[in-house]
Amino acid sequence: MPLVSVVMPVYNSADTLGAAVRSVLTQTHGDVELLVTDDQSSDGSMDLLQEFARQDERVRPEAAPERGGAGRARNLSMERAKGDYIAFLDSDDMWLPRKLERQLAFAAEGTAPLTFTSYFKMDADHAGESTDFVPNGRVIHATPHVDYRQMLVRDHIGALTAMYDRNVLGTRLMPSMRKRQDYALWLSIMRDGHDARGLDEPLAVYRAGQAGSLSSNKMSLVQYNWELYRQHEHLSVARSTRALAGAVWQSLRNSRI
């Protein structure tokens, strides 16, 4: 039974944290360690985590020494990982009970060290706090196979579904970027010659918040993707421009679906 290290960053998530943690602890594949890094919360999140840890030794919370953002919190958790696989879940999302069981079996069928799945996208007000509800939101379907060129144009991987094989890749940390650190991690794995495989089965629940207007989201995509292409992937201006044009087109297309 492979051990799965589940990485969860937390910042002022007391309202949703309980459901996220329980969705990990109630997995049918129970050989997990839940590595939570609290990014200096002020709402009692750490108290809640410590209570979970008292009840279940698989929960291993630590406080970040200073505020560093979600990417840094994830890295601090990954540095403590002991598992064969590393999986990701944010503190406001949830997994369905068979998520790890199904994804581990899927990973064992192929050679790609990075896998992901489909997931439900639900309004934050309707996602619920219990792990036994029946999700009925929009399904974001996983692409069967993704390579580096495809990922430059569009991030096909929902971070709440991603899992990588630590025995193949080692411990791969996220780069120091203001945004989109998870996207940069997937790209770095693929740039090294590894593809990703997607399981088209919804096994997680993403809470869609009200992060801003459609237009502001598109401007954010332009800004942070350009930074990703130029500073992290070191692409030329011409290639970065082509990739960004494709990314904006895909984003606009998806917003109409």
Short mmCIF file of N, CA, C and O in Angstrom, two decimals, residues 150 152-156 218 221 243-257:
data_model
loop_
_atom_site.label_atom_id
_atom_site.label_comp_id
_atom_site.label_asym_id
_atom_site.label_seq_id
_atom_site.Cartn_x
_atom_site.Cartn_y
_atom_site.Cartn_z
N GLN A 150 1.06 21.47 -24.91
CA GLN A 150 -0.35 21.70 -24.57
C GLN A 150 -0.49 22.49 -23.28
O GLN A 150 -1.36 23.35 -23.15
N LEU A 152 1.54 24.71 -22.06
CA LEU A 152 1.91 26.12 -22.19
C LEU A 152 0.71 26.98 -22.54
O LEU A 152 0.61 28.14 -22.12
N VAL A 153 -0.21 26.42 -23.31
CA VAL A 153 -1.38 27.18 -23.76
C VAL A 153 -2.49 27.16 -22.72
O VAL A 153 -3.23 28.12 -22.57
N ARG A 154 -2.57 26.08 -21.97
CA ARG A 154 -3.65 25.96 -20.99
C ARG A 154 -3.23 25.04 -19.86
O ARG A 154 -2.64 23.99 -20.09
N ASP A 155 -3.52 25.47 -18.64
CA ASP A 155 -3.28 24.61 -17.49
C ASP A 155 -4.42 23.60 -17.41
O ASP A 155 -5.54 23.92 -16.99
N HIS A 156 -4.16 22.38 -17.82
CA HIS A 156 -5.19 21.35 -17.86
C HIS A 156 -5.41 20.67 -16.52
O HIS A 156 -6.33 19.86 -16.39
N LYS A 218 -9.25 37.88 -16.67
CA LYS A 218 -8.49 37.77 -17.91
C LYS A 218 -7.22 38.61 -17.84
O LYS A 218 -6.16 38.20 -18.32
N LEU A 221 -4.73 36.75 -15.85
CA LEU A 221 -4.14 35.67 -16.64
C LEU A 221 -3.02 36.21 -17.52
O LEU A 221 -1.95 35.60 -17.61
N ALA A 243 2.11 31.69 -27.01
CA ALA A 243 1.51 30.90 -25.93
C ALA A 243 0.45 31.71 -25.20
O ALA A 243 -0.62 31.21 -24.86
N LEU A 244 0.72 33.00 -24.97
CA LEU A 244 -0.23 33.84 -24.27
C LEU A 244 -1.50 34.05 -25.08
O LEU A 244 -2.61 34.03 -24.55
N ALA A 245 -1.35 34.23 -26.39
CA ALA A 245 -2.52 34.38 -27.25
C ALA A 245 -3.39 33.13 -27.19
O ALA A 245 -4.62 33.21 -27.10
N GLY A 246 -2.76 31.97 -27.20
CA GLY A 246 -3.52 30.73 -27.09
C GLY A 246 -4.19 30.59 -25.75
O GLY A 246 -5.33 30.13 -25.66
N ALA A 247 -3.51 31.01 -24.68
CA ALA A 247 -4.08 30.92 -23.34
C ALA A 247 -5.30 31.82 -23.19
O ALA A 247 -6.32 31.43 -22.61
N VAL A 248 -5.21 33.04 -23.71
CA VAL A 248 -6.35 33.96 -23.63
C VAL A 248 -7.52 33.43 -24.44
O VAL A 248 -8.68 33.49 -24.01
N TRP A 249 -7.24 32.90 -25.62
CA TRP A 249 -8.30 32.34 -26.45
C TRP A 249 -8.99 31.18 -25.74
O TRP A 249 -10.22 31.09 -25.71
N GLN A 250 -8.22 30.29 -25.16
CA GLN A 250 -8.80 29.16 -24.44
C GLN A 250 -9.64 29.64 -23.26
O GLN A 250 -10.71 29.10 -22.97
N SER A 251 -9.16 30.67 -22.54
CA SER A 251 -9.90 31.17 -21.40
C SER A 251 -11.23 31.78 -21.83
O SER A 251 -12.27 31.56 -21.20
N LEU A 252 -11.21 32.55 -22.91
CA LEU A 252 -12.44 33.16 -23.41
C LEU A 252 -13.41 32.08 -23.90
O LEU A 252 -14.62 32.15 -23.66
N ARG A 253 -12.89 31.07 -24.56
CA ARG A 253 -13.72 29.97 -25.06
C ARG A 253 -14.37 29.21 -23.91
O ARG A 253 -15.57 28.91 -23.94
N ASN A 254 -13.59 28.93 -22.87
CA ASN A 254 -14.13 28.18 -21.73
C ASN A 254 -15.18 28.98 -20.97
O ASN A 254 -16.10 28.39 -20.40
N SER A 255 -15.04 30.31 -20.96
CA SER A 255 -16.01 31.12 -20.23
C SER A 255 -17.38 31.13 -20.90
O SER A 255 -18.38 31.46 -20.27
N ARG A 256 -17.43 30.73 -22.18
CA ARG A 256 -18.71 30.70 -22.88
C ARG A 256 -19.41 29.34 -22.76
O ARG A 256 -20.56 29.19 -23.14
N ILE A 257 -18.64 28.33 -22.29
CA ILE A 257 -19.21 26.98 -22.21
C ILE A 257 -20.15 26.88 -21.00
O ILE A 257 -19.79 27.27 -19.91
#
